[in-house]
């Protein structure tokens, strides 16, 4: 076989109630970038956990062959020492350690003692490669989410892998950082490193991959050279088994009275003195309106939502009016009591209680509102959650499944469902479709449109440009903590958002 470096043969992996992988075979060539695409819960991450040794050879059926040799992995360390580097979907870092320590964790140079000089020198080289201008000794807590993601990639690179696996590496990256990553991967390819690239962003897949494998419900549907997937529609059809007629729906609507007014919101920068991450921002939200907030990662968009919601309070000053009346919101609890809901960006950190079932996570914020006598009405609770579960097409054996066991995208759906069920008057959503597959995105935009038509007022922070300009009725753009402009329906396009997003630089 010509220059095939890796083969996964007839891999089957079962969980209670789920066949995550069903007789899956793929191969990877030397110096190739193979894209793997598929719906949330299709089995992509599970396949990579088999490859990396996260699931040991005893925990699945099938075989992994590397450079013509059958591999038996009993741990991730085994996979790593054979040349497989895995970059996970969720970034885990030791926040209070240095960049160098994070990159070389468990892999430090030197035999008896750690060779710090070599570690710092090597780290500097890696940082230069991706254009991060920070000292290797910088404490990781100081990095932004894009830099953290890059750090995870560098940690993989430090092991000199033959195969680099990236599972949705760009969810936290700005367009510029994505460019850096793409160039970096192209260089690696030239050096003969092979790469498996998983993403829900079709433009990235088309841009970087030599071949694309589609997985659906644990089965390989097809692998083709990228150029032989004639267009996006064909690929999406293979992924979700149906056509998407209309990705974005937006019913023309006339927003009503102002329901929320924020005046002179100031959020001080957490580490830099005399700088504001949100700098004297004022805006209004109308009934039945979807107000988009655009800008680059780190411009202060999430902080606006968090501060208004009472999640961020340290040093914050603000005036908030709901239906024309001034209110004092100093905790999420008071925000919820005033009819505000919040779908947060960081699902792992703030979105759910991962040791609880889908059922209990979904009904959590709604509990005081469910019909009850003395106790929670279990039947009503379950019925409502079941409805969300079906509407959002959550892929799980049942509503009693633990959220921690769901695929990344399905966890995000549970969080969305949880707030939709609560049916707040005002809903904040932060990067709502991060990690969500294209089919579900289309469903979700339809749900948002219906909610706005029914009178819910929504503020959506999004870095997904097509989504921002297609879903919003009006857009505010932030740059470096300042509100640099507002775009009405007929001014909304990607160029105008970009222009304002860099206006404060
Ligand atoms: N530890 C586990 N216990 C039970 N079920 C699991 C476990 N891990 C994964 N699953 C199930 O296996 C299936 C495949 O999940 P996987 O995480 O591989 O999907 P994915 O393709 O990576 O999806 P996404 O795009 O949402 O990340 C899902 O139905 C998921 O719920
Ligand atoms: Mg996944």
JSON list of C-alpha atoms and ligand atoms in Angstrom, two decimals, residues 44-45 89 167-168 198 407-409, ligand 2:
[
{"chain": "A", "resi": 44, "resn": "UNK", "atom": "CA", "xyz": [-15.55, 11.31, 15.83]},
{"chain": "A", "resi": 45, "resn": "UNK", "atom": "CA", "xyz": [-14.05, 11.97, 19.25]},
{"chain": "A", "resi": 89, "resn": "UNK", "atom": "CA", "xyz": [-11.83, 19.40, 22.10]},
{"chain": "A", "resi": 167, "resn": "UNK", "atom": "CA", "xyz": [-10.44, 17.68, 17.53]},
{"chain": "A", "resi": 168, "resn": "UNK", "atom": "CA", "xyz": [-12.21, 21.00, 16.82]},
{"chain": "A", "resi": 198, "resn": "UNK", "atom": "CA", "xyz": [-12.03, 17.27, 13.04]},
{"chain": "A", "resi": 407, "resn": "UNK", "atom": "CA", "xyz": [-20.58, 14.34, 22.83]},
{"chain": "A", "resi": 408, "resn": "UNK", "atom": "CA", "xyz": [-19.40, 17.97, 22.95]},
{"chain": "A", "resi": 409, "resn": "UNK", "atom": "CA", "xyz": [-22.11, 19.29, 20.67]},
{"chain": "B", "resi": 2, "resn": "LIG", "atom": "MG1", "xyz": [-16.46, 15.35, 19.59]}
]
